[in-house]
DNA sequence: GAGAAGATCTCCT
DNA sequence: GGAGATCTTCTCA
């Protein structure tokens, strides 16, 4: 499996399609302590003015302006005073879109992840990264990474074969969004223990 | 400049 | 199954 970053053309497409195609790709986080990697197993698509649940629904603000820029950029935000969430921006400049990475299956650097996110005593291995706040904590993703280019090798990027056969995909409505939109824009790999 | 809501998680009953 | 924790960003004055 290649560890070459996915090119910008991968991201600057329809957001729904990118959300599906990101399943099975490898998220790579490099820190002073070492490298951590994980397979993406769950995503959600967020769009622009037609999507009430999206930060970009009311147009570009200081926070959401990254969603209107080029694709392939890390969009990180802070919610509930506790959790960071990691997104990859999509669509061409001028069109809003982002894909929330909700869960990964840890592959490498698991020791570091456990240090970043100590687990309660009797928890299962899957609890390490099976949720957006959890994986951000485990991989030490903070607001400092907001705006990171995911198409070049750096502190944070996504790799994988662009044309690799996608795993079996299941679909459902998005989780935790209140504003209307029961749109089926959550995607996850079937039969995987690490989905939230 | 104040007030409110939020793409969550953990622990408790 | 439900409340509480805690801070960034947005909205409106």
Coordinates of N, CA and C (backbone and C1' of nucleotides) in Angstrom, one line a residue:
Chain A
X1 N 0.8 -1.2 0.0 CA 0.0 0.0 0.0 C 0.9 1.2 0.0
X2 N 0.6 2.1 -0.9 CA 1.4 3.3 -1.1 C 1.2 4.3 0.1
X3 N 2.2 5.0 0.4 CA 2.1 6.1 1.4 C 2.3 7.4 0.8
X4 N 1.9 7.5 -0.5 CA 1.9 8.7 -1.2 C 0.6 9.5 -0.9
X5 N 0.7 10.8 -0.7 CA -0.5 11.5 -0.4 C -1.4 11.5 -1.6
X6 N -2.7 11.5 -1.3 CA -3.7 11.6 -2.4 C -3.6 13.0 -3.0
X7 N -3.7 13.1 -4.3 CA -3.5 14.4 -5.0 C -4.7 15.3 -4.8
X8 N -4.6 16.6 -5.1 CA -5.7 17.6 -4.9 C -6.9 17.2 -5.7
X9 N -6.6 16.6 -6.9 CA -7.7 16.2 -7.8 C -8.7 15.2 -7.1
X10 N -8.1 14.5 -6.2 CA -9.0 13.5 -5.5 C -10.0 14.3 -4.6
X11 N -9.6 15.4 -4.0 CA -10.5 16.1 -3.1 C -11.4 17.1 -3.9
X12 N -11.0 17.6 -5.0 CA -11.8 18.6 -5.6 C -12.8 18.0 -6.6
X13 N -13.7 17.2 -5.9 CA -14.8 16.6 -6.6 C -16.0 16.7 -5.8
X14 N -17.1 16.0 -6.2 CA -18.3 16.0 -5.4 C -18.1 15.5 -4.0
X15 N -18.6 16.2 -3.0 CA -18.3 15.9 -1.6 C -18.8 14.5 -1.2
X16 N -19.9 14.1 -1.7 CA -20.5 12.8 -1.4 C -19.5 11.7 -1.9
X17 N -19.1 11.9 -3.1 CA -18.2 10.9 -3.7 C -16.9 10.8 -3.0
X18 N -16.3 12.0 -2.6 CA -15.1 12.0 -1.8 C -15.3 11.3 -0.5
X19 N -16.4 11.5 0.2 CA -16.7 10.9 1.5 C -16.6 9.4 1.3
X20 N -17.2 8.8 0.3 CA -17.2 7.4 0.0 C -15.8 6.9 -0.3
X21 N -15.1 7.7 -1.1 CA -13.8 7.2 -1.6 C -12.7 7.3 -0.5
X22 N -13.0 8.1 0.5 CA -12.0 8.2 1.6 C -12.0 6.9 2.5
X23 N -13.0 6.2 2.4 CA -13.1 4.9 3.2 C -12.0 4.0 2.7
X24 N -11.2 3.5 3.7 CA -10.1 2.6 3.3 C -8.8 3.3 3.1
X25 N -8.8 4.6 3.0 CA -7.6 5.3 2.9 C -6.9 5.4 4.2
X26 N -5.6 5.8 4.2 CA -4.8 5.8 5.4 C -4.5 7.2 5.9
X27 N -4.9 7.5 7.1 CA -4.6 8.8 7.8 C -3.3 8.7 8.5
X28 N -2.4 9.7 8.2 CA -1.1 9.6 8.7 C -0.8 10.9 9.5
X29 N -0.4 10.7 10.8 CA -0.1 11.8 11.7 C 1.4 11.6 12.1
X30 N 2.2 12.7 11.9 CA 3.6 12.6 12.3 C 3.9 13.6 13.4
X31 N 4.4 13.2 14.5 CA 4.7 14.1 15.6 C 6.1 13.8 16.0
X32 N 6.6 14.6 17.0 CA 8.0 14.4 17.5 C 8.1 13.0 18.1
X33 N 7.0 12.5 18.6 CA 7.1 11.1 19.3 C 7.1 10.0 18.3
X34 N 6.7 10.3 17.0 CA 6.7 9.2 16.0 C 5.5 9.3 15.1
X35 N 5.3 8.3 14.3 CA 4.2 8.3 13.3 C 3.1 7.4 13.8
X36 N 1.9 8.0 13.6 CA 0.7 7.2 13.9 C -0.2 7.1 12.6
X37 N -0.7 5.9 12.3 CA -1.5 5.7 11.1 C -2.8 4.9 11.4
X38 N -3.8 5.2 10.6 CA -5.0 4.5 10.8 C -5.8 4.4 9.5
X39 N -6.6 3.4 9.3 CA -7.4 3.2 8.1 C -8.8 3.9 8.4
X40 N -9.2 4.8 7.5 CA -10.5 5.5 7.6 C -11.6 4.5 7.4
X41 N -12.5 4.4 8.4 CA -13.6 3.4 8.3 C -15.0 4.1 8.4
X42 N -15.0 5.4 8.7 CA -16.3 6.1 8.8 C -16.2 7.6 8.5
X43 N -17.1 8.1 7.6 CA -17.0 9.5 7.2 C -18.4 10.1 7.2
X44 N -18.5 11.4 7.1 CA -19.8 12.1 6.9 C -19.5 13.3 6.0
X45 N -20.5 13.5 5.0 CA -20.3 14.6 4.1 C -21.1 15.8 4.6
X46 N -20.4 17.0 4.4 CA -21.1 18.3 4.7 C -20.9 19.2 3.6
X47 N -22.0 19.9 3.2 CA -21.9 20.7 2.0 C -22.1 22.2 2.4
X48 N -22.8 22.9 1.5 CA -22.8 24.4 1.7 C -24.2 24.9 1.9
X49 N -24.7 25.8 1.1 CA -25.9 26.5 1.3 C -27.2 25.6 1.3
X50 N -27.0 24.4 0.8 CA -28.2 23.5 0.7 C -28.2 22.5 1.9
X51 N -27.3 22.7 2.8 CA -27.1 21.7 3.9 C -27.1 22.5 5.3
X52 N -28.3 22.5 5.9 CA -28.5 23.2 7.2 C -27.6 22.8 8.3
X53 N -27.1 21.6 8.2 CA -26.2 21.0 9.3 C -24.8 21.5 9.1
X54 N -24.5 22.1 8.0 CA -23.1 22.4 7.7 C -22.7 23.8 8.3
X55 N -21.4 23.9 8.7 CA -20.9 25.2 9.1 C -21.0 26.2 8.0
X56 N -21.0 25.8 6.8 CA -21.0 26.7 5.6 C -22.4 27.1 5.2
X57 N -23.4 26.6 5.9 CA -24.8 26.9 5.5 C -25.1 28.3 5.3
X58 N -24.6 29.2 6.2 CA -24.9 30.6 6.1 C -23.7 31.4 5.5
X59 N -23.0 30.7 4.7 CA -21.9 31.4 4.0 C -20.6 31.4 4.7
X60 N -19.6 32.0 4.1 CA -18.3 31.9 4.7 C -18.1 32.8 5.9
X61 N -17.6 32.2 7.0 CA -17.3 33.0 8.2 C -15.8 32.7 8.5
X62 N -15.4 33.3 9.6 CA -14.0 33.2 9.9 C -13.6 31.7 10.0
X63 N -14.6 30.9 10.6 CA -14.3 29.5 10.9 C -14.5 28.7 9.6
X64 N -15.6 29.0 8.9 CA -15.9 28.1 7.8 C -15.3 28.4 6.4
X65 N -14.5 29.5 6.4 CA -14.0 29.9 5.1 C -13.1 28.8 4.5
X66 N -12.5 28.0 5.2 CA -11.6 26.9 4.7 C -12.5 26.0 3.8
X67 N -13.7 25.8 4.2 CA -14.6 24.9 3.4 C -14.9 25.5 2.0
X68 N -14.7 26.8 1.8 CA -14.9 27.4 0.5 C -13.7 27.5 -0.3
X69 N -12.6 27.1 0.3 CA -11.3 27.2 -0.4 C -11.1 25.9 -1.2
X70 N -9.8 25.7 -1.5 CA -9.5 24.5 -2.3 C -9.7 23.2 -1.5
X71 N -9.8 22.1 -2.2 CA -9.9 20.8 -1.5 C -8.6 20.3 -1.0
X72 N -8.7 19.3 -0.1 CA -7.5 18.7 0.4 C -6.8 19.4 1.5
X73 N -7.6 20.2 2.2 CA -7.0 21.0 3.4 C -7.7 20.4 4.6
X74 N -6.9 20.3 5.7 CA -7.5 19.9 7.0 C -8.3 21.0 7.6
X75 N -9.6 20.7 7.9 CA -10.4 21.7 8.6 C -10.7 21.1 10.0
X76 N -10.1 21.7 11.0 CA -10.3 21.3 12.4 C -11.1 22.3 13.2
X77 N -12.0 21.8 14.0 CA -12.7 22.8 14.8 C -12.9 22.1 16.2
X78 N -13.4 23.0 17.1 CA -13.5 22.6 18.5 C -14.9 22.6 18.9
X79 N -15.4 21.5 19.5 CA -16.9 21.6 19.9 C -17.0 21.2 21.3
X80 N -18.1 21.7 21.9 CA -18.5 21.4 23.3 C -17.5 21.6 24.3
X81 N -16.4 22.4 24.0 CA -15.4 22.7 25.0 C -14.5 21.5 25.3
X82 N -14.7 20.4 24.6 CA -13.9 19.2 24.9 C -13.2 18.6 23.7
X83 N -13.9 18.6 22.5 CA -13.4 17.8 21.5 C -13.1 18.5 20.2
X84 N -12.0 18.0 19.6 CA -11.7 18.4 18.2 C -12.3 17.5 17.2
X85 N -12.6 18.0 16.0 CA -13.1 17.2 14.9 C -12.3 17.5 13.7
X86 N -11.9 16.4 13.0 CA -11.1 16.5 11.8 C -11.9 16.3 10.5
X87 N -11.7 17.3 9.6 CA -12.4 17.2 8.3 C -11.3 17.4 7.2
X88 N -11.7 16.9 6.0 CA -10.9 17.2 4.8 C -11.8 18.0 3.9
X89 N -11.3 19.2 3.5 CA -12.1 20.0 2.6 C -12.2 19.4 1.2
X90 N -13.3 19.7 0.5 CA -13.6 19.1 -0.8 C -14.0 20.2 -1.8
X91 N -14.3 19.8 -3.0 CA -14.8 20.7 -4.0 C -13.8 21.8 -4.4
X92 N -14.0 22.4 -5.6 CA -13.1 23.4 -6.1 C -13.3 24.7 -5.3
X93 N -12.3 25.6 -5.4 CA -12.4 26.9 -4.7 C -13.7 27.6 -5.1
X94 N -14.4 28.1 -4.1 CA -15.7 28.8 -4.4 C -16.9 28.0 -4.0
X95 N -16.7 26.6 -4.0 CA -17.8 25.7 -3.6 C -17.5 25.1 -2.2
X96 N -18.4 25.2 -1.3 CA -18.2 24.7 0.1 C -18.4 23.2 0.1
X97 N -17.5 22.6 0.9 CA -17.7 21.1 1.2 C -16.6 20.6 2.1
X98 N -16.9 19.6 2.9 CA -15.9 19.0 3.7 C -16.4 17.6 4.1
X99 N -15.5 16.8 4.5 CA -15.8 15.4 4.9 C -15.3 15.2 6.3
X100 N -16.2 14.9 7.2 CA -15.8 14.7 8.6 C -15.3 13.2 8.7
X101 N -14.1 13.1 9.3 CA -13.6 11.7 9.5 C -14.1 11.3 10.9
X102 N -15.0 10.3 11.0 CA -15.6 10.0 12.2 C -14.9 8.8 13.0
X103 N -14.2 8.0 12.2 CA -13.6 6.8 12.9 C -12.5 6.2 12.1
X104 N -11.5 5.7 12.7 CA -10.4 5.0 12.0 C -10.1 3.7 12.7
X105 N -9.4 2.8 12.0 CA -8.9 1.6 12.6 C -7.4 1.8 12.7
X106 N -6.9 1.8 14.0 CA -5.5 2.1 14.2 C -4.6 1.0 13.5
X107 N -3.6 1.4 12.9 CA -2.7 0.5 12.2 C -1.3 0.6 12.8
X108 N -0.7 1.8 13.0 CA 0.6 1.9 13.5 C 0.7 3.0 14.6
X109 N 1.7 3.0 15.4 CA 1.8 4.0 16.5 C 0.7 3.9 17.5
X110 N 0.2 2.7 17.7 CA -0.9 2.5 18.7 C -0.5 2.9 20.1
X111 N 0.8 2.6 20.4 CA 1.3 2.9 21.7 C 1.1 4.4 22.0
X112 N 1.5 5.2 21.0 CA 1.4 6.7 21.2 C 0.0 7.1 21.3
X113 N -0.9 6.5 20.5 CA -2.3 6.8 20.6 C -2.9 6.6 22.1
X114 N -2.4 5.5 22.6 CA -2.9 5.1 24.0 C -2.3 6.1 25.0
X115 N -1.2 6.6 24.7 CA -0.6 7.7 25.6 C -1.4 8.9 25.5
X116 N -1.7 9.3 24.3 CA -2.5 10.5 24.1 C -3.9 10.4 24.6
X117 N -4.4 9.2 24.6 CA -5.8 9.0 25.0 C -5.9 7.8 25.9
X118 N -5.6 8.0 27.2 CA -5.6 6.8 28.1 C -7.0 6.3 28.2
X119 N -7.1 5.0 28.1 CA -8.5 4.4 28.2 C -8.8 3.9 29.6
X120 N -10.0 3.9 29.9 CA -10.5 3.3 31.2 C -10.0 1.8 31.2
X121 N -10.0 1.3 32.4 CA -9.4 0.0 32.6 C -10.0 -1.1 31.7
X122 N -11.3 -1.2 31.7 CA -11.9 -2.4 31.1 C -12.5 -2.1 29.7
X123 N -11.9 -1.1 29.0 CA -12.5 -0.8 27.7 C -11.8 -1.7 26.6
X124 N -12.5 -1.7 25.5 CA -12.0 -2.6 24.4 C -11.1 -1.8 23.5
X125 N -10.3 -2.5 22.7 CA -9.4 -1.8 21.9 C -10.1 -0.9 20.9
X126 N -11.3 -1.2 20.5 CA -12.0 -0.4 19.5 C -12.3 1.0 20.0
X127 N -12.4 1.1 21.3 CA -12.8 2.4 21.9 C -11.8 3.5 21.7
X128 N -10.6 3.1 21.2 CA -9.5 4.1 21.1 C -9.8 5.2 20.1
X129 N -10.4 4.8 18.9 CA -10.6 5.8 17.8 C -11.9 5.7 17.2
X130 N -13.0 5.1 17.8 CA -14.2 5.0 17.2 C -15.2 6.1 17.4
X131 N -14.8 7.3 17.1 CA -15.6 8.5 17.2 C -14.7 9.7 16.8
X132 N -15.3 10.8 16.3 CA -14.6 11.9 15.8 C -13.7 12.6 16.9
X133 N -14.3 12.8 18.1 CA -13.5 13.3 19.2 C -12.4 12.4 19.7
X134 N -12.7 11.1 19.7 CA -11.7 10.2 20.1 C -10.5 10.1 19.3
X135 N -10.7 10.0 17.9 CA -9.6 9.8 17.1 C -8.7 11.1 17.0
X136 N -9.4 12.3 17.2 CA -8.6 13.5 17.2 C -7.7 13.5 18.5
X137 N -8.3 13.1 19.6 CA -7.5 13.0 20.8 C -6.3 12.0 20.7
X138 N -6.6 10.9 20.2 CA -5.6 9.8 20.1 C -4.5 10.2 19.1
X139 N -4.8 11.0 18.1 CA -3.8 11.4 17.1 C -3.3 12.8 17.4
X140 N -3.7 13.4 18.5 CA -3.2 14.7 18.9 C -3.5 15.7 17.8
X141 N -4.7 15.7 17.3 CA -5.1 16.7 16.3 C -5.8 17.8 17.1
X142 N -5.2 19.0 16.9 CA -5.8 20.2 17.6 C -5.9 21.3 16.6
X143 N -6.4 22.5 17.0 CA -6.6 23.6 16.2 C -5.4 24.1 15.4
X144 N -4.2 23.7 16.0 CA -3.0 24.1 15.3 C -2.8 23.4 14.0
X145 N -3.5 22.3 13.7 CA -3.5 21.7 12.4 C -4.5 22.2 11.5
X146 N -5.3 23.1 11.9 CA -6.3 23.7 11.0 C -5.6 24.4 9.8
X147 N -6.0 24.0 8.6 CA -5.4 24.6 7.4 C -4.2 23.8 6.9
X148 N -3.9 22.7 7.5 CA -2.8 21.9 7.0 C -3.1 21.3 5.6
X149 N -2.2 21.3 4.7 CA -2.4 20.8 3.4 C -2.2 19.3 3.5
X150 N -3.3 18.5 3.1 CA -3.3 17.1 3.2 C -2.6 16.4 2.0
X151 N -2.3 17.2 1.0 CA -1.8 16.6 -0.2 C -0.2 16.5 -0.2
X152 N 0.4 17.0 0.8 CA 1.9 17.0 0.9 C 2.3 16.3 2.2
X153 N 3.4 15.6 2.2 CA 3.9 14.9 3.4 C 4.3 15.9 4.4
X154 N 3.6 15.8 5.6 CA 3.9 16.8 6.6 C 3.4 16.2 8.0
X155 N 2.9 17.1 8.8 CA 2.4 16.6 10.1 C 1.1 15.8 10.0
X156 N 0.4 16.0 9.0 CA -0.9 15.3 8.8 C -1.2 15.2 7.3
X157 N -1.5 14.0 6.8 CA -1.9 13.8 5.5 C -2.6 12.5 5.3
X158 N -3.2 12.3 4.1 CA -3.9 11.1 3.8 C -3.4 10.4 2.6
X159 N -3.1 9.1 2.7 CA -2.5 8.4 1.6 C -3.3 7.2 1.2
X160 N -2.9 6.6 0.1 CA -3.6 5.4 -0.3 C -3.7 5.3 -1.8
X161 N -4.1 4.2 -2.3 CA -4.2 4.1 -3.8 C -5.5 4.8 -4.2
X162 N -5.3 5.7 -5.2 CA -6.5 6.5 -5.6 C -7.6 5.6 -6.2
X163 N -7.2 4.6 -6.9 CA -8.2 3.8 -7.6 C -8.4 2.4 -7.0
X164 N -7.9 2.3 -5.7 CA -8.1 1.0 -5.0 C -9.6 0.7 -4.9
X165 N -9.9 -0.6 -5.0 CA -11.3 -1.0 -4.9 C -11.8 -0.7 -3.5
X166 N -12.8 0.1 -3.4 CA -13.3 0.5 -2.1 C -13.9 -0.7 -1.3
X167 N -13.9 -0.7 0.0 CA -14.5 -1.8 0.8 C -16.0 -1.7 0.7
X168 N -16.7 -2.7 1.1 CA -18.2 -2.7 1.1 C -18.6 -1.5 2.0
X169 N -19.5 -0.7 1.4 CA -19.9 0.5 2.1 C -21.3 0.5 2.5
X170 N -21.6 0.9 3.8 CA -23.0 1.0 4.2 C -23.3 2.5 4.4
X171 N -24.5 2.9 4.4 CA -24.9 4.3 4.4 C -26.0 4.5 5.5
X172 N -25.9 5.7 6.1 CA -27.0 6.0 7.1 C -27.1 7.5 7.2
X173 N -28.1 8.0 8.0 CA -28.1 9.4 8.3 C -27.0 9.8 9.2
X174 N -26.7 11.1 9.2 CA -25.6 11.6 9.9 C -25.9 11.6 11.4
X175 N -24.9 11.6 12.2 CA -25.0 11.4 13.7 C -24.9 12.8 14.3
X176 N -25.7 13.0 15.3 CA -25.5 14.2 16.2 C -25.9 15.5 15.6
X177 N -26.4 15.6 14.4 CA -26.8 16.8 13.9 C -28.3 17.0 14.2
X178 N -28.6 18.2 14.6 CA -30.0 18.5 15.0 C -30.8 19.2 13.9
X179 N -30.1 20.0 13.2 CA -30.8 20.8 12.2 C -31.4 20.0 11.1
X180 N -32.6 19.6 11.1 CA -33.3 18.9 10.1 C -32.5 17.9 9.4
X181 N -32.3 18.0 8.1 CA -31.4 17.2 7.3 C -31.2 15.7 7.8
X182 N -32.1 14.9 7.5 CA -31.9 13.5 7.7 C -31.3 12.9 6.5
X183 N -30.4 13.6 5.9 CA -29.8 13.1 4.7 C -28.8 11.9 4.9
X184 N -28.9 11.0 4.1 CA -28.0 9.7 4.2 C -26.6 10.0 3.8
X185 N -25.9 10.9 4.5 CA -24.6 11.2 4.1 C -23.5 10.8 5.1
X186 N -23.8 9.7 5.8 CA -22.8 9.1 6.6 C -22.4 7.7 6.0
X187 N -21.2 7.5 5.9 CA -20.7 6.3 5.2 C -19.7 5.6 6.0
X188 N -19.8 4.2 6.0 CA -18.9 3.5 6.8 C -18.7 2.1 6.2
X189 N -17.5 1.5 6.5 CA -17.2 0.2 5.9 C -18.0 -0.8 6.7
X190 N -18.6 -1.7 6.0 CA -19.4 -2.7 6.7 C -18.6 -3.7 7.5
X191 N -19.1 -4.3 8.5 CA -18.5 -5.3 9.3 C -17.2 -4.9 9.9
X192 N -17.0 -3.6 10.2 CA -15.8 -3.2 10.8 C -16.0 -2.8 12.3
X193 N -15.2 -3.3 13.2 CA -15.4 -3.2 14.6 C -15.2 -1.7 15.1
X194 N -14.6 -0.9 14.2 CA -14.1 0.4 14.7 C -15.1 1.5 14.3
X195 N -16.2 1.2 13.7 CA -17.2 2.3 13.4 C -17.9 2.7 14.7
X196 N -18.3 3.9 14.8 CA -18.8 4.5 16.1 C -20.2 4.0 16.3
Chain B
dG1 P -14.8 45.6 24.5 O5' -16.3 44.9 24.7 C5' -17.2 45.6 25.5 C4' -18.4 44.7 25.7 C3' -18.1 43.3 26.4 O3' -19.1 43.1 27.4 C1' -19.2 42.9 24.4
dA2 P -19.0 41.9 28.5 O5' -20.4 41.2 28.3 C5' -21.6 42.0 28.4 C4' -22.8 41.2 27.7 C3' -23.0 39.8 28.4 O3' -24.4 39.6 28.5 C1' -22.7 39.6 26.1
dG3 P -25.0 38.5 29.5 O5' -25.6 37.5 28.4 C5' -26.6 37.9 27.5 C4' -26.8 36.8 26.5 C3' -27.0 35.4 27.0 O3' -28.1 34.8 26.5 C1' -25.4 35.4 25.3
dA4 P -28.6 33.4 27.2 O5' -28.6 32.5 25.9 C5' -28.9 33.0 24.6 C4' -28.4 32.1 23.5 C3' -28.5 30.6 23.9 O3' -29.1 29.9 22.8 C1' -26.3 31.1 23.3
dA5 P -29.7 28.4 23.1 O5' -29.1 27.6 21.8 C5' -28.8 28.4 20.6 C4' -27.6 27.7 19.9 C3' -27.7 26.1 20.0 O3' -27.5 25.6 18.7 C1' -25.6 26.9 20.7
dG6 P -27.8 24.0 18.5 O5' -26.3 23.5 18.2 C5' -25.4 24.2 17.3 C4' -24.0 23.6 17.4 C3' -24.0 22.1 17.6 O3' -22.9 21.6 16.8 C1' -22.8 23.2 19.3
dA7 P -23.0 21.3 15.3 O5' -22.5 19.8 15.2 C5' -23.3 18.7 15.4 C4' -22.6 17.5 15.0 C3' -21.3 17.2 15.7 O3' -21.0 15.9 15.7 C1' -20.9 17.6 13.4
dT8 P -21.4 15.1 17.1 O5' -20.4 15.6 18.2 C5' -19.0 15.4 18.0 C4' -18.4 14.9 19.3 C3' -18.6 13.4 19.6 O3' -17.4 12.8 19.8 C1' -19.2 14.8 21.5
dC9 P -17.2 11.3 20.1 O5' -17.0 11.1 21.6 C5' -15.9 11.8 22.2 C4' -16.0 11.7 23.7 C3' -16.1 10.3 24.3 O3' -15.1 10.2 25.2 C1' -17.8 11.8 25.2
dT10 P -14.7 8.7 25.9 O5' -15.2 8.9 27.4 C5' -14.9 10.1 28.1 C4' -15.6 10.2 29.4 C3' -15.8 8.9 30.1 O3' -15.4 9.0 31.4 C1' -17.9 9.9 29.9
dC11 P -15.1 7.7 32.3 O5' -16.2 8.0 33.5 C5' -16.4 9.3 34.0 C4' -17.8 9.4 34.6 C3' -18.1 8.2 35.5 O3' -18.7 8.7 36.7 C1' -19.8 8.6 33.9
dC12 P -18.8 7.7 37.9 O5' -20.3 7.7 38.3 C5' -21.0 9.0 38.5 C4' -22.4 8.9 38.1 C3' -23.1 7.8 38.9 O3' -23.9 8.3 39.9 C1' -23.8 7.9 36.6
dT13 P -24.6 7.2 41.0 O5' -26.1 6.9 40.4 C5' -26.9 8.0 40.0 C4' -28.1 7.5 39.2 C3' -28.8 6.3 40.0 O3' -30.2 6.6 40.1 C1' -28.4 5.8 37.7
Chain C
dG1 P -32.6 3.3 25.4 O5' -32.6 4.5 26.4 C5' -33.6 4.6 27.5 C4' -33.2 5.7 28.4 C3' -32.9 7.0 27.7 O3' -33.4 8.1 28.5 C1' -31.0 6.4 29.0
dG2 P -33.7 9.5 28.0 O5' -33.1 10.5 29.1 C5' -32.9 9.9 30.4 C4' -31.9 10.8 31.2 C3' -31.7 12.2 30.5 O3' -31.5 13.2 31.5 C1' -29.6 11.0 30.6
dA3 P -31.7 14.7 31.2 O5' -30.6 15.4 32.1 C5' -30.4 14.9 33.4 C4' -29.0 15.0 33.8 C3' -28.4 16.4 33.7 O3' -27.6 16.8 34.8 C1' -27.1 14.9 32.5
dG4 P -27.4 18.3 35.1 O5' -25.8 18.4 35.0 C5' -25.0 17.3 35.6 C4' -23.6 17.4 35.1 C3' -23.1 18.8 34.8 O3' -21.8 18.8 35.3 C1' -22.9 17.5 32.9
dA5 P -21.1 20.3 35.6 O5' -19.7 20.1 34.9 C5' -19.0 18.9 34.9 C4' -18.1 18.8 33.8 C3' -17.5 20.2 33.4 O3' -16.1 20.1 33.3 C1' -18.5 19.2 31.5
dT6 P -15.1 21.3 33.6 O5' -15.0 22.0 32.3 C5' -14.4 21.4 31.2 C4' -14.5 22.2 29.9 C3' -14.1 23.7 30.1 O3' -13.3 24.1 29.1 C1' -16.3 23.5 29.2
dC7 P -12.3 25.4 29.3 O5' -12.3 26.1 27.9 C5' -11.9 25.4 26.8 C4' -12.5 25.9 25.5 C3' -12.5 27.4 25.4 O3' -12.4 27.8 24.1 C1' -14.7 26.7 25.2
dT8 P -11.1 28.6 23.5 O5' -11.4 28.6 21.9 C5' -11.6 27.3 21.2 C4' -12.7 27.5 20.2 C3' -12.6 28.8 19.5 O3' -12.6 28.5 18.1 C1' -14.8 28.4 20.3
dT9 P -12.3 29.7 17.0 O5' -13.8 30.0 16.5 C5' -14.6 29.0 16.0 C4' -16.0 29.4 15.9 C3' -16.1 30.8 15.1 O3' -16.9 30.6 14.0 C1' -17.5 30.7 17.1
dC10 P -17.3 31.7 13.0 O5' -18.8 32.1 13.4 C5' -19.7 31.0 13.4 C4' -21.0 31.5 13.9 C3' -21.5 32.8 13.3 O3' -22.9 32.7 12.9 C1' -21.5 33.1 15.6
dT11 P -23.6 33.7 12.0 O5' -24.6 34.5 13.0 C5' -25.4 33.7 13.9 C4' -26.1 34.6 14.8 C3' -26.6 36.0 14.2 O3' -27.9 36.2 14.7 C1' -25.3 36.4 16.1
dC12 P -28.8 37.3 13.9 O5' -28.9 38.4 15.0 C5' -29.4 38.1 16.4 C4' -29.0 39.2 17.3 C3' -29.3 40.6 16.8 O3' -30.0 41.3 17.9 C1' -27.1 40.5 17.6
dA13 P -30.8 42.7 17.5 O5' -30.2 43.7 18.6 C5' -30.2 43.2 20.0 C4' -29.1 44.0 20.8 C3' -29.2 45.5 20.7 O3' -29.3 46.1 21.9 C1' -27.0 44.7 20.2

